[in-house]
Tab-separated table of C-alpha atoms in Angstrom:
chain	number	residue	atom	x	y	z
N	30	UNK	CA	9.232	-20.319	14.883
N	31	UNK	CA	6.367	-21.996	12.999
N	32	UNK	CA	6.926	-25.247	11.105
N	33	UNK	CA	5.279	-26.143	7.804
N	34	UNK	CA	5.771	-28.725	5.096
N	35	UNK	CA	5.831	-26.067	2.386
N	36	UNK	CA	6.385	-22.317	2.448
N	37	UNK	CA	5.143	-20.410	-0.590
N	38	UNK	CA	6.493	-16.919	-1.174
N	39	UNK	CA	3.992	-14.861	-3.146
N	40	UNK	CA	0.185	-14.776	-3.056
N	41	UNK	CA	-0.300	-14.262	-6.776
N	42	UNK	CA	-1.656	-16.629	-9.402
N	43	UNK	CA	1.235	-19.128	-9.432
N	44	UNK	CA	1.837	-19.074	-5.681
N	45	UNK	CA	-1.795	-19.614	-4.736
N	46	UNK	CA	-2.138	-22.418	-7.265
N	47	UNK	CA	0.980	-24.166	-5.919
N	48	UNK	CA	-0.287	-23.849	-2.343
N	49	UNK	CA	-3.750	-25.138	-3.260
N	50	UNK	CA	-2.432	-28.222	-5.009
N	51	UNK	CA	0.070	-28.995	-2.258
N	52	UNK	CA	-2.652	-28.569	0.358
N	53	UNK	CA	-4.881	-31.010	-1.501
N	54	UNK	CA	-2.121	-33.578	-1.053
N	55	UNK	CA	-2.298	-33.139	2.709
N	56	UNK	CA	0.730	-30.914	2.971
N	57	UNK	CA	0.801	-28.208	5.642
N	58	UNK	CA	1.223	-25.016	3.621
N	59	UNK	CA	1.622	-21.324	4.334
N	60	UNK	CA	1.632	-18.534	1.759
N	61	UNK	CA	3.556	-15.372	2.659
N	62	UNK	CA	3.202	-12.037	0.883
N	63	UNK	CA	4.243	-8.483	1.718
N	64	UNK	CA	1.090	-6.961	0.206
N	65	UNK	CA	-2.049	-6.030	2.121
N	66	UNK	CA	-4.241	-8.147	-0.148
N	67	UNK	CA	-3.681	-11.281	-2.213
N	68	UNK	CA	-3.647	-11.372	-5.992
N	69	UNK	CA	-3.072	-7.710	-6.739
N	70	UNK	CA	-1.936	-8.317	-10.330
N	71	UNK	CA	-4.939	-10.580	-10.830
N	72	UNK	CA	-7.178	-7.748	-9.637
N	73	UNK	CA	-5.912	-5.199	-12.170
N	74	UNK	CA	-5.585	-7.613	-15.093
N	75	UNK	CA	-7.821	-7.391	-18.112
N	76	UNK	CA	-9.069	-3.951	-17.189
N	77	UNK	CA	-10.388	-5.345	-13.922
N	78	UNK	CA	-12.064	-8.359	-15.529
N	79	UNK	CA	-9.095	-10.767	-15.485
N	80	UNK	CA	-8.163	-12.407	-18.768
N	81	UNK	CA	-7.683	-15.623	-16.808
N	82	UNK	CA	-6.628	-17.940	-19.642
N	83	UNK	CA	-6.555	-18.437	-23.384
N	84	UNK	CA	-8.128	-21.497	-24.973
N	85	UNK	CA	-5.179	-21.598	-27.386
N	86	UNK	CA	-2.559	-21.825	-24.599
N	87	UNK	CA	-1.961	-25.468	-25.417
N	88	UNK	CA	1.161	-27.504	-26.004
N	89	UNK	CA	0.811	-27.159	-29.787
N	90	UNK	CA	0.412	-23.374	-29.666
N	91	UNK	CA	2.880	-23.101	-26.806
N	92	UNK	CA	5.712	-23.950	-29.123
N	93	UNK	CA	5.661	-20.394	-30.448
N	94	UNK	CA	3.545	-18.407	-27.972
N	95	UNK	CA	5.864	-18.654	-24.992
N	96	UNK	CA	9.247	-16.939	-25.154
N	97	UNK	CA	12.253	-18.451	-23.386
N	98	UNK	CA	15.850	-19.390	-24.031
N	99	UNK	CA	14.354	-22.895	-24.011
N	100	UNK	CA	10.830	-22.567	-25.445
N	101	UNK	CA	10.167	-26.278	-24.887
N	102	UNK	CA	10.593	-25.950	-21.127
N	103	UNK	CA	7.001	-24.791	-20.604
N	104	UNK	CA	5.422	-27.611	-22.585
N	105	UNK	CA	5.405	-30.254	-19.842
N	106	UNK	CA	3.427	-28.172	-17.362
N	107	UNK	CA	1.135	-26.779	-20.079
N	108	UNK	CA	0.362	-30.314	-21.275
N	109	UNK	CA	-0.667	-31.470	-17.825
N	110	UNK	CA	-2.605	-28.415	-16.643
N	111	UNK	CA	-4.530	-27.254	-19.698
N	112	UNK	CA	-6.879	-24.270	-20.075
N	113	UNK	CA	-9.965	-26.480	-19.794
N	114	UNK	CA	-8.937	-27.466	-16.257
N	115	UNK	CA	-8.936	-23.880	-15.035
N	116	UNK	CA	-12.127	-23.206	-16.981
N	117	UNK	CA	-13.726	-26.130	-15.111
N	118	UNK	CA	-12.696	-24.506	-11.830
N	119	UNK	CA	-14.240	-21.202	-12.920
N	120	UNK	CA	-17.428	-23.054	-13.874
N	121	UNK	CA	-17.492	-24.808	-10.498
N	122	UNK	CA	-17.701	-21.396	-8.826
N	123	UNK	CA	-20.408	-20.255	-11.276
N	124	UNK	CA	-18.308	-17.337	-12.488
N	125	UNK	CA	-19.720	-16.102	-15.808
N	126	UNK	CA	-17.138	-15.395	-18.510
N	127	UNK	CA	-16.860	-14.745	-22.212
N	128	UNK	CA	-14.390	-15.053	-25.056
N	129	UNK	CA	-13.377	-11.573	-26.137
N	130	UNK	CA	-11.176	-12.334	-29.141
N	131	UNK	CA	-8.438	-14.736	-30.240
N	132	UNK	CA	-9.301	-17.247	-27.512
N	133	UNK	CA	-9.019	-14.739	-24.658
N	134	UNK	CA	-11.360	-15.532	-21.756
N	135	UNK	CA	-12.505	-12.737	-19.426
N	136	UNK	CA	-14.807	-12.613	-16.426
N	137	UNK	CA	-18.133	-10.967	-17.191
N	138	UNK	CA	-17.806	-9.264	-13.824
N	139	UNK	CA	-14.916	-8.343	-11.571
N	140	UNK	CA	-11.521	-10.013	-11.479
N	141	UNK	CA	-12.041	-10.212	-7.724
N	142	UNK	CA	-14.114	-13.322	-8.472
N	143	UNK	CA	-10.965	-15.168	-9.558
N	144	UNK	CA	-9.125	-14.043	-6.414
N	145	UNK	CA	-12.058	-15.167	-4.263
N	146	UNK	CA	-12.037	-18.534	-6.056
N	147	UNK	CA	-8.357	-19.067	-5.313
N	148	UNK	CA	-8.678	-18.022	-1.671
N	149	UNK	CA	-11.664	-20.326	-1.229
N	150	UNK	CA	-9.703	-23.203	-2.754
N	151	UNK	CA	-6.773	-22.426	-0.454
N	152	UNK	CA	-9.039	-22.566	2.593
N	153	UNK	CA	-10.584	-25.856	1.417
N	154	UNK	CA	-7.088	-27.287	1.000
N	155	UNK	CA	-6.187	-26.255	4.557
N	156	UNK	CA	-3.602	-23.690	3.540
N	157	UNK	CA	-2.721	-20.603	5.561
N	158	UNK	CA	-2.323	-17.111	4.100
N	159	UNK	CA	-0.225	-14.504	5.882
N	160	UNK	CA	-0.179	-11.047	4.323
N	161	UNK	CA	1.832	-7.902	5.152
N	162	UNK	CA	4.822	-10.137	5.812
N	163	UNK	CA	8.081	-8.650	4.560
N	164	UNK	CA	10.736	-11.279	3.881
N	165	UNK	CA	14.100	-10.325	5.356
N	166	UNK	CA	16.035	-13.447	4.434
N	167	UNK	CA	15.966	-17.144	3.579
N	168	UNK	CA	18.406	-19.804	4.720
N	169	UNK	CA	18.722	-23.528	4.040
N	170	UNK	CA	20.426	-26.064	6.270
N	171	UNK	CA	19.968	-29.757	7.030
N	172	UNK	CA	17.148	-30.034	4.503
N	173	UNK	CA	15.129	-27.228	6.086
N	174	UNK	CA	14.349	-23.773	4.708
N	175	UNK	CA	14.004	-20.940	7.192
N	176	UNK	CA	12.198	-17.788	6.090
N	177	UNK	CA	12.770	-14.817	8.340
N	178	UNK	CA	10.246	-11.990	8.342
N	179	UNK	CA	10.233	-8.791	10.329
N	180	UNK	CA	8.100	-10.265	13.101
N	181	UNK	CA	8.298	-14.043	12.711
N	182	UNK	CA	10.216	-16.987	11.290
N	183	UNK	CA	8.900	-19.982	9.366
N	184	UNK	CA	10.492	-23.321	8.546
N	185	UNK	CA	9.656	-25.907	5.931
N	186	UNK	CA	11.127	-28.788	4.015
N	187	UNK	CA	10.113	-27.140	0.729
N	188	UNK	CA	10.132	-23.565	-0.499
N	189	UNK	CA	8.137	-22.414	-3.530
N	190	UNK	CA	9.204	-18.997	-4.832
N	191	UNK	CA	6.359	-17.263	-6.668
N	192	UNK	CA	7.181	-13.599	-6.155
N	193	UNK	CA	6.999	-12.682	-9.841
N	194	UNK	CA	9.240	-10.416	-11.866
N	195	UNK	CA	9.933	-6.692	-11.905
N	196	UNK	CA	6.847	-5.512	-13.790
N	197	UNK	CA	4.556	-2.895	-12.225
N	198	UNK	CA	6.585	-2.029	-9.115
N	199	UNK	CA	3.732	0.101	-7.761
N	200	UNK	CA	1.906	-3.206	-7.235
N	201	UNK	CA	4.801	-4.387	-5.074
N	202	UNK	CA	6.968	-6.139	-7.657
N	203	UNK	CA	10.530	-6.750	-6.512
N	204	UNK	CA	13.526	-8.755	-7.621
N	205	UNK	CA	13.298	-11.150	-4.661
N	206	UNK	CA	12.952	-14.276	-6.802
N	207	UNK	CA	16.109	-13.416	-8.731
N	208	UNK	CA	17.982	-12.677	-5.503
N	209	UNK	CA	17.005	-16.040	-4.050
N	210	UNK	CA	17.886	-17.851	-7.258
N	211	UNK	CA	21.349	-16.276	-7.228
N	212	UNK	CA	21.730	-17.025	-3.524
N	213	UNK	CA	21.084	-20.717	-4.162
N	214	UNK	CA	23.356	-20.953	-7.197
N	215	UNK	CA	20.849	-20.701	-10.054
N	216	UNK	CA	21.504	-18.495	-13.056
N	217	UNK	CA	19.229	-15.630	-14.068
N	218	UNK	CA	18.933	-14.653	-17.723
N	219	UNK	CA	18.747	-11.050	-18.871
N	220	UNK	CA	15.453	-9.471	-17.843
N	221	UNK	CA	13.586	-6.694	-19.622
N	222	UNK	CA	10.065	-5.226	-19.705
N	223	UNK	CA	7.651	-7.058	-21.995
N	224	UNK	CA	4.088	-6.492	-23.190
N	225	UNK	CA	4.826	-2.796	-22.802
N	226	UNK	CA	4.115	0.395	-24.811
N	227	UNK	CA	6.937	1.698	-26.998
N	228	UNK	CA	8.357	5.232	-26.853
N	229	UNK	CA	10.030	7.473	-29.418
N	230	UNK	CA	12.485	10.336	-29.772
N	231	UNK	CA	11.065	13.882	-29.410
N	232	UNK	CA	11.045	14.560	-33.166
N	233	UNK	CA	8.858	11.536	-33.889
N	234	UNK	CA	6.790	12.005	-30.745
N	235	UNK	CA	5.969	15.545	-31.833
N	236	UNK	CA	4.327	14.049	-34.928
N	237	UNK	CA	2.509	11.313	-33.027
N	238	UNK	CA	1.366	13.199	-29.921
N	239	UNK	CA	-1.551	15.009	-31.652
N	240	UNK	CA	-2.912	11.549	-32.505
N	241	UNK	CA	-3.147	10.514	-28.838
N	242	UNK	CA	-6.273	8.455	-28.190
N	243	UNK	CA	-6.703	7.278	-31.793
N	244	UNK	CA	-6.921	3.511	-32.302
N	245	UNK	CA	-6.431	1.606	-35.555
N	246	UNK	CA	-7.943	-1.876	-35.647
N	247	UNK	CA	-6.545	-3.997	-37.032
N	248	UNK	CA	-2.979	-3.149	-37.882
N	249	UNK	CA	-0.098	-5.467	-38.617
N	250	UNK	CA	3.043	-4.670	-36.627
N	251	UNK	CA	6.238	-6.451	-37.630
N	252	UNK	CA	9.787	-6.763	-36.353
N	253	UNK	CA	12.460	-9.448	-36.676
N	254	UNK	CA	10.244	-11.618	-38.956
N	255	UNK	CA	7.492	-11.594	-36.321
N	256	UNK	CA	4.161	-9.851	-36.840
N	257	UNK	CA	0.857	-9.377	-35.023
N	258	UNK	CA	-2.496	-8.361	-36.487
N	259	UNK	CA	-4.277	-6.539	-33.687
N	260	UNK	CA	-5.249	-3.023	-32.643
N	261	UNK	CA	-2.742	-0.193	-32.240
N	262	UNK	CA	-3.238	2.877	-30.057
N	263	UNK	CA	-1.534	6.272	-30.289
N	264	UNK	CA	-0.674	7.723	-26.865
N	265	UNK	CA	0.981	10.908	-25.637
N	266	UNK	CA	4.129	8.840	-25.005
N	267	UNK	CA	4.190	6.852	-28.238
N	268	UNK	CA	2.402	3.687	-29.335
N	269	UNK	CA	0.443	1.094	-27.382
N	270	UNK	CA	-2.457	-1.294	-27.950
N	271	UNK	CA	-2.393	-5.099	-28.268
N	272	UNK	CA	-0.302	-5.223	-31.452
N	273	UNK	CA	2.400	-2.993	-29.964
N	274	UNK	CA	2.399	-4.818	-26.624
N	275	UNK	CA	2.820	-8.118	-28.445
N	276	UNK	CA	5.667	-6.922	-30.665
N	277	UNK	CA	7.461	-5.336	-27.680
N	278	UNK	CA	8.444	-8.817	-26.495
N	279	UNK	CA	10.404	-9.290	-29.737
N	280	UNK	CA	11.643	-5.717	-30.263
N	281	UNK	CA	15.208	-4.790	-29.294
N	282	UNK	CA	16.930	-1.412	-29.092
N	283	UNK	CA	17.935	-0.282	-32.551
N	284	UNK	CA	15.154	-2.187	-34.322
N	285	UNK	CA	12.624	-0.375	-36.480
N	286	UNK	CA	9.047	-1.629	-36.499
N	287	UNK	CA	6.965	-1.830	-39.675
N	288	UNK	CA	3.302	-0.805	-39.446
N	289	UNK	CA	0.680	-1.920	-41.956
N	290	UNK	CA	-2.421	0.232	-41.535
N	291	UNK	CA	-4.363	-1.857	-44.072
N	292	UNK	CA	-3.409	-5.445	-43.184
N	293	UNK	CA	-6.385	-6.894	-45.042
N	294	UNK	CA	-4.696	-5.872	-48.283
N	295	UNK	CA	-7.585	-3.777	-49.560
N	296	UNK	CA	-5.815	-0.403	-49.875
N	297	UNK	CA	-5.168	-0.840	-53.600
N	298	UNK	CA	-8.835	-1.549	-54.226
N	299	UNK	CA	-9.828	1.487	-52.120
N	300	UNK	CA	-7.541	3.776	-54.118
N	301	UNK	CA	-8.626	2.468	-57.516
N	302	UNK	CA	-12.289	2.707	-56.585
N	303	UNK	CA	-11.808	6.296	-55.404
N	304	UNK	CA	-10.024	7.210	-58.655
N	305	UNK	CA	-12.901	5.782	-60.637
N	306	UNK	CA	-15.933	6.815	-58.551
N	307	UNK	CA	-14.826	9.993	-56.737
N	308	UNK	CA	-12.073	11.519	-58.895
N	309	UNK	CA	-12.404	15.002	-57.400
N	310	UNK	CA	-11.628	13.894	-53.813
N	311	UNK	CA	-8.273	14.491	-52.126
N	312	UNK	CA	-6.270	11.612	-50.662
N	313	UNK	CA	-6.926	12.869	-47.128
N	314	UNK	CA	-10.675	12.647	-47.658
N	315	UNK	CA	-10.474	9.110	-49.030
N	316	UNK	CA	-8.298	7.958	-46.134
N	317	UNK	CA	-10.615	9.592	-43.576
N	318	UNK	CA	-13.316	7.122	-44.660
N	319	UNK	CA	-11.150	4.334	-43.271
N	320	UNK	CA	-8.941	5.979	-40.634
N	321	UNK	CA	-9.488	8.654	-37.979
N	322	UNK	CA	-9.591	12.134	-39.531
N	323	UNK	CA	-6.518	13.430	-37.664
N	324	UNK	CA	-4.512	10.363	-38.645
N	325	UNK	CA	-5.649	10.589	-42.271
N	326	UNK	CA	-4.589	14.238	-42.373
N	327	UNK	CA	-1.147	13.553	-40.913
N	328	UNK	CA	-0.498	10.652	-43.279
N	329	UNK	CA	-1.667	12.539	-46.352
N	330	UNK	CA	0.587	15.470	-45.459
N	331	UNK	CA	3.584	13.162	-45.019
N	332	UNK	CA	2.933	11.369	-48.307
N	333	UNK	CA	2.808	14.769	-50.001
N	334	UNK	CA	0.631	13.922	-53.030
N	335	UNK	CA	-1.605	16.935	-53.609
N	336	UNK	CA	-3.374	15.957	-56.831
N	337	UNK	CA	-6.992	14.775	-56.804
N	338	UNK	CA	-7.691	11.056	-56.905
N	339	UNK	CA	-8.714	11.129	-60.572
N	340	UNK	CA	-5.325	12.523	-61.549
N	341	UNK	CA	-3.207	10.048	-59.615
N	342	UNK	CA	-1.032	7.560	-61.458
N	343	UNK	CA	-0.311	3.951	-60.527
N	344	UNK	CA	3.110	5.191	-59.427
N	345	UNK	CA	1.405	7.526	-56.941
N	346	UNK	CA	-0.677	4.619	-55.709
N	347	UNK	CA	2.495	2.625	-55.105
N	348	UNK	CA	3.924	5.499	-53.069
N	349	UNK	CA	0.752	5.595	-50.967
N	350	UNK	CA	0.852	1.828	-50.439
N	351	UNK	CA	4.491	1.988	-49.384
N	352	UNK	CA	3.719	4.756	-46.885
N	353	UNK	CA	0.605	3.181	-45.358
N	354	UNK	CA	1.403	-0.528	-45.524
N	355	UNK	CA	5.130	-0.305	-44.812
N	356	UNK	CA	5.298	2.630	-42.403
N	357	UNK	CA	8.731	2.141	-40.817
N	358	UNK	CA	9.430	3.840	-37.520
N	359	UNK	CA	12.153	3.291	-34.913
N	360	UNK	CA	11.272	3.303	-31.187
N	361	UNK	CA	13.920	4.530	-28.774
N	362	UNK	CA	12.683	2.445	-25.853
N	363	UNK	CA	9.661	1.365	-23.873
N	364	UNK	CA	7.724	2.678	-20.891
N	365	UNK	CA	9.677	0.179	-18.792
N	366	UNK	CA	8.645	-1.940	-15.852
N	367	UNK	CA	6.300	0.809	-14.671
N	368	UNK	CA	3.647	-0.278	-17.172
N	369	UNK	CA	4.996	-3.610	-18.466
N	370	UNK	CA	2.516	-6.425	-17.985
N	371	UNK	CA	5.258	-9.015	-17.543
N	372	UNK	CA	9.010	-9.443	-17.275
N	373	UNK	CA	10.823	-11.121	-20.143
N	374	UNK	CA	13.597	-13.477	-19.053
N	375	UNK	CA	14.212	-14.603	-15.493
N	376	UNK	CA	15.443	-17.707	-13.739
N	377	UNK	CA	17.333	-19.857	-16.228
N	378	UNK	CA	15.313	-22.971	-17.032
N	379	UNK	CA	18.492	-25.025	-17.341
N	380	UNK	CA	18.555	-25.084	-13.554
N	381	UNK	CA	14.955	-26.296	-13.186
N	382	UNK	CA	13.114	-29.567	-13.756
N	383	UNK	CA	10.374	-28.887	-16.312
N	384	UNK	CA	8.002	-31.480	-14.822
N	385	UNK	CA	8.157	-30.226	-11.213
N	386	UNK	CA	9.686	-26.720	-11.389
N	387	UNK	CA	12.241	-27.894	-8.818
N	388	UNK	CA	15.777	-26.540	-8.694
N	389	UNK	CA	18.086	-29.306	-9.877
N	390	UNK	CA	20.821	-28.612	-7.324
N	391	UNK	CA	18.783	-27.618	-4.235
N	392	UNK	CA	16.316	-30.267	-3.032
N	393	UNK	CA	12.991	-28.786	-1.967
N	394	UNK	CA	13.395	-25.467	-3.807
N	395	UNK	CA	10.905	-24.536	-6.551
N	396	UNK	CA	10.394	-21.489	-8.793
N	397	UNK	CA	7.114	-20.830	-10.589
N	398	UNK	CA	5.275	-18.229	-12.636
N	399	UNK	CA	6.678	-14.993	-13.985
N	400	UNK	CA	9.952	-15.359	-12.074
N	401	UNK	CA	10.978	-18.129	-14.469
N	402	UNK	CA	12.339	-17.461	-17.967
N	403	UNK	CA	8.982	-18.195	-19.603
N	404	UNK	CA	6.934	-15.303	-21.009
N	405	UNK	CA	3.654	-15.747	-22.839
N	406	UNK	CA	1.893	-13.682	-25.440
N	407	UNK	CA	-0.686	-11.121	-24.440
N	408	UNK	CA	-4.175	-12.495	-23.889
N	409	UNK	CA	-4.230	-14.990	-21.013
N	410	UNK	CA	-1.095	-16.964	-21.858
N	411	UNK	CA	0.841	-15.745	-18.830
N	412	UNK	CA	-2.002	-16.637	-16.479
N	413	UNK	CA	-2.125	-20.125	-17.979
N	414	UNK	CA	1.619	-20.444	-17.375
N	415	UNK	CA	1.069	-19.325	-13.764
N	416	UNK	CA	-1.674	-21.919	-13.227
N	417	UNK	CA	0.304	-24.683	-14.952
N	418	UNK	CA	3.678	-24.043	-13.307
N	419	UNK	CA	2.081	-23.551	-9.896
N	420	UNK	CA	0.110	-26.746	-10.346
N	421	UNK	CA	3.254	-28.668	-11.331
N	422	UNK	CA	5.135	-27.512	-8.242
N	423	UNK	CA	2.133	-28.214	-6.038
N	424	UNK	CA	2.079	-31.831	-7.209
N	425	UNK	CA	5.708	-32.335	-6.249
N	426	UNK	CA	6.599	-30.131	-3.287
């Protein structure tokens, strides 16, 4: 049996950050993970370039860009470990990066650079990493946590659980964090896939499937008084793209989503100009100047106005605007945890201290990252939560 000050379960973003910060404080730390390599979700993120933070993931923005039963819970950690602190770390390792859009920061090269940075920091802090270690059980007695693996046991005065949520099980995601929370008397809120493509019933899918691969940028997708102006992508399963992934965190079964294909509000001007300048064109032709040809054809057929532009009335224009700017469609579900980028919900924040991430009723027990009921928007917010929550636990454990 090997003794440590702190045992960290999970070698992802939050777990590595917690271990690094604890190690810097002179704590003897080990990180355990069942995977063959560390940081697998970091590796695949951002199309392999790792959208490692968002410059807008601040306390002010965090009031509405992090979902939780207690949205204020995340603010303490986000205020103390801000995006500029992780950016400084990236700069220190001379990793080139760029802002893609909306404050999203990506590596110019491979996401492996971020993993290498974290592993280098862990080594500098004196931490130990043990991979391919399957956790069989955790016990707590006399102020000591014992973690039993298939081939070894580890003890420590503190245990940081950073094993994530249920999203992308092929990457090794499990419900271990929720099991441990329940074991130690903490509540777990309802969990569901988030930042995930939406799916539709066969009748609707039959209409959408021929559009697979077509992107519309921007669109405005709305549900439950929430809307996002970003790109939308038609797939053979339904709808995806940033706008859909964002709205999926707010969508619930039974809700219809409203799609605005001309969110800049210029459709009326386009129609009036076409009536004046190109009166002999059909609606499909006019729309194909602004949308993909297949999409323009499908929409024109559904609207059903067959007269030429010069013969269209203002009433016809209103019908077109209603169809293209208020296209209402009801998903039947999502692609689930298989493709979800994160898990919505998780360990109830009522049982955690927002400044340290410590369990209120179990001294020495901490939960960080995706396992906690804090879910950020698409675009680097969830990584910033991982860095900030891991950092907070690492300062205290």
